[in-house]
XYZ file of N, CA and C in Angstrom:
354
model
N -1.951 -9.893 -18.481
C -2.554 -10.009 -17.172
C -1.475 -9.994 -16.102
N -1.898 -9.753 -14.855
C -0.974 -9.743 -13.740
C -1.309 -10.902 -12.821
N -0.283 -11.615 -12.393
C -0.450 -12.741 -11.494
C 0.296 -12.447 -10.205
N -0.467 -12.304 -9.112
C 0.142 -12.063 -7.804
C 0.243 -13.377 -7.056
N 1.327 -13.547 -6.331
C 1.520 -14.767 -5.560
C 2.428 -14.483 -4.375
N 2.515 -15.457 -3.479
C 3.443 -15.362 -2.364
C 2.821 -15.096 -1.012
N 1.521 -14.884 -0.971
C 0.870 -14.647 0.314
C 0.832 -15.906 1.164
N 0.402 -15.745 2.397
C 0.307 -16.890 3.280
C 0.109 -16.473 4.713
N 0.276 -17.431 5.603
C 0.138 -17.214 7.036
C 1.522 -17.218 7.665
N 1.814 -16.199 8.441
C 3.131 -16.097 9.068
C 2.965 -15.506 10.468
N 3.882 -15.837 11.346
C 3.847 -15.271 12.691
C 4.420 -13.857 12.683
N 4.006 -13.068 13.641
C 4.540 -11.720 13.782
C 6.064 -11.778 13.861
N 6.695 -10.873 13.153
C 8.144 -10.847 13.080
C 8.702 -11.617 11.894
N 7.851 -12.387 11.239
C 8.294 -13.180 10.116
C 8.344 -12.391 8.818
N 8.630 -13.113 7.741
C 8.805 -12.481 6.429
C 8.033 -13.234 5.355
N 7.659 -12.502 4.328
C 7.064 -13.077 3.126
C 7.561 -12.269 1.935
N 7.599 -12.904 0.767
C 7.919 -12.181 -0.456
C 6.780 -12.389 -1.445
N 6.184 -11.296 -1.854
C 5.125 -11.333 -2.850
C 5.720 -11.082 -4.233
N 5.110 -11.713 -5.222
C 5.522 -11.505 -6.610
C 4.330 -11.073 -7.441
N 4.579 -10.216 -8.406
C 3.547 -9.765 -9.336
C 4.159 -9.901 -10.732
N 3.687 -10.873 -11.489
C 4.253 -11.171 -12.803
C 3.285 -10.766 -13.904
N 3.804 -10.073 -14.894
C 2.984 -9.657 -16.035
C 3.209 -10.607 -17.202
N 2.133 -10.936 -17.874
C 2.237 -11.806 -19.037
C 1.280 -11.320 -20.120
N 1.505 -11.817 -21.348
C 0.664 -11.397 -22.463
C 1.401 -10.429 -23.367
N 0.731 -9.954 -24.366
C 1.357 -9.070 -25.333
C 1.290 -7.627 -24.899
N 2.433 -7.032 -24.646
C 2.484 -5.621 -24.306
C 3.853 -5.093 -24.691
N 3.949 -3.761 -24.736
C 5.210 -3.146 -25.128
C 6.177 -3.071 -23.946
N 5.672 -2.566 -22.807
C 6.511 -2.465 -21.616
C 5.630 -2.256 -20.389
N 6.257 -2.366 -19.224
C 5.577 -2.144 -17.943
C 6.131 -0.875 -17.329
N 5.254 0.014 -16.949
C 5.685 1.244 -16.309
C 5.692 1.082 -14.801
N 5.083 2.050 -14.105
C 5.034 2.007 -12.650
C 4.162 0.850 -12.162
N 4.665 0.169 -11.146
C 3.919 -0.928 -10.527
C 3.765 -0.619 -9.047
N 2.571 -0.829 -8.550
C 2.317 -0.592 -7.134
C 1.701 -1.803 -6.468
N 2.068 -1.964 -5.201
C 1.409 -2.949 -4.342
C 0.446 -2.196 -3.431
N -0.783 -2.669 -3.371
C -1.805 -2.092 -2.527
C -2.287 -3.171 -1.568
N -2.969 -2.732 -0.521
C -3.610 -3.701 0.353
C -4.961 -3.174 0.780
N -5.839 -4.114 1.036
C -7.179 -3.747 1.468
C -7.665 -4.768 2.479
N -7.893 -4.297 3.687
C -8.423 -5.132 4.754
C -9.939 -4.946 4.794
N -10.665 -5.929 5.344
C -12.133 -5.824 5.407
C -12.571 -4.543 6.107
N -13.472 -3.819 5.473
C -14.005 -2.596 6.067
C -13.090 -1.396 5.972
N -11.951 -1.562 5.312
C -11.011 -0.445 5.197
C -10.799 -0.079 3.739
N -10.312 1.143 3.532
C -10.018 1.578 2.173
C -8.745 0.945 1.666
N -8.701 0.783 0.359
C -7.479 0.279 -0.261
C -6.389 1.329 -0.104
N -5.200 0.887 0.261
C -4.100 1.823 0.441
C -2.869 1.369 -0.326
N -2.123 2.343 -0.796
C -0.869 2.061 -1.484
C 0.189 1.698 -0.448
N 0.825 0.574 -0.664
C 1.884 0.112 0.237
C 3.245 0.547 -0.285
N 3.490 0.290 -1.557
C 4.781 0.628 -2.158
C 4.623 0.666 -3.669
N 5.471 1.438 -4.310
C 5.443 1.519 -5.762
C 6.858 1.670 -6.289
N 7.051 1.218 -7.521
C 8.366 1.350 -8.166
C 8.144 1.747 -9.619
N 8.892 2.734 -10.073
C 8.803 3.160 -11.464
C 9.666 2.255 -12.333
N 9.567 2.406 -13.651
C 10.392 1.572 -14.522
C 11.857 1.973 -14.439
N 12.126 3.127 -13.856
C 13.519 3.547 -13.644
C 14.043 3.094 -12.290
N 13.185 2.435 -11.514
C 13.635 1.921 -10.227
C 13.407 2.845 -9.047
N 12.729 3.974 -9.281
C 12.443 4.883 -8.170
C 11.317 4.292 -7.333
N 11.478 4.361 -6.016
C 10.505 3.727 -5.131
C 9.877 4.717 -4.157
N 8.705 4.381 -3.681
C 8.105 5.106 -2.565
C 7.295 4.127 -1.735
N 7.171 4.456 -0.454
C 6.551 3.555 0.505
C 5.567 4.290 1.404
N 4.566 3.562 1.861
C 3.698 4.091 2.916
C 4.528 4.199 4.188
N 4.238 5.206 4.995
C 4.996 5.390 6.229
C 4.939 4.156 7.117
N 3.829 3.454 7.085
C 3.634 2.312 7.981
C 4.539 1.127 7.652
N 5.131 1.112 6.462
C 5.964 -0.034 6.067
C 7.416 0.349 5.810
N 7.740 1.630 5.891
C 9.116 2.057 5.638
C 10.070 1.370 6.589
N 11.163 0.874 6.033
C 12.159 0.187 6.829
C 11.879 -1.292 7.015
N 10.683 -1.740 6.662
C 10.328 -3.152 6.799
C 10.082 -3.820 5.452
N 9.504 -3.090 4.519
C 9.169 -3.640 3.200
C 10.121 -3.069 2.150
N 10.415 -3.886 1.146
C 11.246 -3.440 0.032
C 10.600 -3.886 -1.273
N 10.383 -2.940 -2.172
C 9.844 -3.264 -3.487
C 10.994 -3.254 -4.489
N 10.963 -4.206 -5.406
C 12.003 -4.272 -6.428
C 11.385 -4.865 -7.699
N 12.126 -4.751 -8.784
C 11.599 -5.285 -10.035
C 12.699 -5.932 -10.855
N 12.308 -6.930 -11.624
C 13.195 -7.585 -12.578
C 12.541 -7.374 -13.934
N 13.017 -6.394 -14.676
C 12.374 -6.053 -15.941
C 12.495 -7.174 -16.970
N 13.552 -7.951 -16.896
C 13.721 -9.058 -17.847
C 12.646 -10.114 -17.649
N 12.176 -10.222 -16.406
C 11.140 -11.217 -16.095
C 9.754 -10.586 -15.979
N 9.680 -9.270 -16.208
C 8.390 -8.555 -16.067
C 7.731 -8.861 -14.729
N 8.533 -8.834 -13.687
C 8.059 -9.213 -12.361
C 8.486 -8.161 -11.340
N 7.575 -7.855 -10.439
C 7.855 -6.946 -9.325
C 7.680 -7.728 -8.032
N 8.577 -7.482 -7.087
C 8.568 -8.198 -5.814
C 8.296 -7.229 -4.667
N 7.690 -7.750 -3.630
C 7.542 -6.999 -2.388
C 8.062 -7.890 -1.265
N 9.243 -7.559 -0.778
C 9.827 -8.286 0.356
C 9.301 -7.655 1.624
N 8.642 -8.440 2.444
C 8.022 -7.939 3.669
C 8.690 -8.601 4.867
N 9.376 -7.804 5.660
C 10.054 -8.290 6.854
C 9.414 -7.688 8.093
N 9.723 -8.280 9.230
C 9.213 -7.787 10.512
C 7.703 -7.553 10.444
N 7.016 -8.552 9.938
C 5.574 -8.405 9.742
C 4.844 -8.265 11.070
N 3.782 -7.475 11.023
C 2.959 -7.213 12.193
C 1.525 -7.667 11.928
N 0.769 -7.959 12.970
C -0.634 -8.355 12.738
C -1.415 -7.327 11.924
N -1.083 -6.062 12.081
C -1.807 -5.032 11.332
C -1.455 -5.018 9.848
N -0.482 -5.830 9.434
C -0.188 -5.976 8.002
C -1.139 -6.969 7.336
N -1.928 -7.658 8.140
C -2.886 -8.625 7.600
C -3.843 -7.944 6.644
N -3.910 -8.469 5.437
C -4.746 -7.844 4.410
C -4.684 -8.672 3.138
N -5.524 -8.329 2.198
C -5.365 -8.815 0.827
C -4.451 -7.827 0.109
N -3.416 -8.342 -0.504
C -2.447 -7.509 -1.221
C -2.689 -7.665 -2.729
N -2.753 -6.536 -3.411
C -3.005 -6.524 -4.848
C -1.928 -5.703 -5.551
N -1.603 -6.130 -6.752
C -0.663 -5.326 -7.528
C -1.385 -4.640 -8.680
N -0.861 -3.490 -9.024
C -1.404 -2.688 -10.112
C -0.252 -2.232 -10.975
N -0.409 -2.331 -12.277
C 0.671 -1.938 -13.175
C 0.165 -1.046 -14.290
N 1.017 -0.124 -14.658
C 0.801 0.691 -15.859
C 1.383 -0.116 -17.017
N 0.511 -0.661 -17.847
C 0.951 -1.533 -18.932
C 0.882 -0.747 -20.237
N 2.035 -0.576 -20.859
C 2.104 0.130 -22.137
C 1.894 -0.872 -23.263
N 0.766 -0.699 -23.975
C 0.450 -1.596 -25.084
C 1.211 -1.154 -26.340
N 1.422 0.135 -26.483
C 2.276 0.703 -27.541
C 3.106 1.787 -26.870
N 3.830 2.552 -27.624
C 4.644 3.611 -27.025
C 3.804 4.785 -26.558
N 2.540 4.838 -26.953
C 1.699 5.974 -26.589
C 0.413 5.592 -25.868
N 0.083 4.321 -25.781
C -1.155 3.885 -25.145
C -0.861 2.958 -23.976
N -1.440 3.291 -22.818
C -1.230 2.458 -21.636
C -2.554 2.155 -20.955
N -2.549 1.101 -20.176
C -3.695 0.673 -19.387
C -3.259 0.486 -17.946
N -4.183 0.713 -17.022
C -3.950 0.350 -15.625
C -4.557 -1.026 -15.411
N -3.734 -1.964 -15.029
C -4.187 -3.352 -14.886
C -4.008 -3.792 -13.434
N -5.035 -4.448 -12.911
C -4.979 -4.999 -11.558
C -4.805 -6.506 -11.620
N -3.976 -7.012 -10.741
C -3.874 -8.446 -10.571
C -4.887 -8.903 -9.534
N -5.034 -10.216 -9.382
C -5.911 -10.730 -8.334
C -5.181 -10.575 -6.998
N -5.885 -10.577 -5.920
C -5.251 -10.388 -4.626
C -4.623 -11.657 -4.091
N -3.687 -11.454 -3.174
C -3.106 -12.571 -2.453
C -3.210 -12.249 -0.969
N -3.690 -13.202 -0.198
C -3.959 -12.966 1.221
C -2.683 -13.099 2.046
N -2.458 -12.102 2.884
C -1.370 -12.145 3.860
C -2.005 -12.077 5.244
N -1.705 -13.071 6.069
C -2.235 -13.118 7.426
C -1.065 -13.240 8.395
N -1.000 -12.302 9.331
C 0.072 -12.291 10.317
C -0.533 -12.555 11.681
N -0.112 -13.629 12.297
C -0.643 -13.988 13.607
C 0.235 -13.418 14.721
N -0.395 -13.095 15.827
C 0.359 -12.498 16.947
C 0.868 -13.567 17.891
């Protein structure tokens, strides 16, 4: 399973670090993505990191957010700086979980609320 944490209430310009930790029996973790979904809006990809460390970001967060991973801890982080009110959303992580060398599942963690006040 995936456990997301680190959300909260912060003022505009502040920072938060989200964590997405994988636990349970699996072979390895592949690509992990952070998504967000605000009320009435579509879920959007914020950032993703491959197991080789390659990253990509939504244009709206480039230069402000950094995704990273600690493979030894099976954890992916999203460092969010210079937060804006429009970053307010529920943030969810999704991981490609390899159960064997040939079989994988897409697993979603529960969301964590990020609220940025102006």
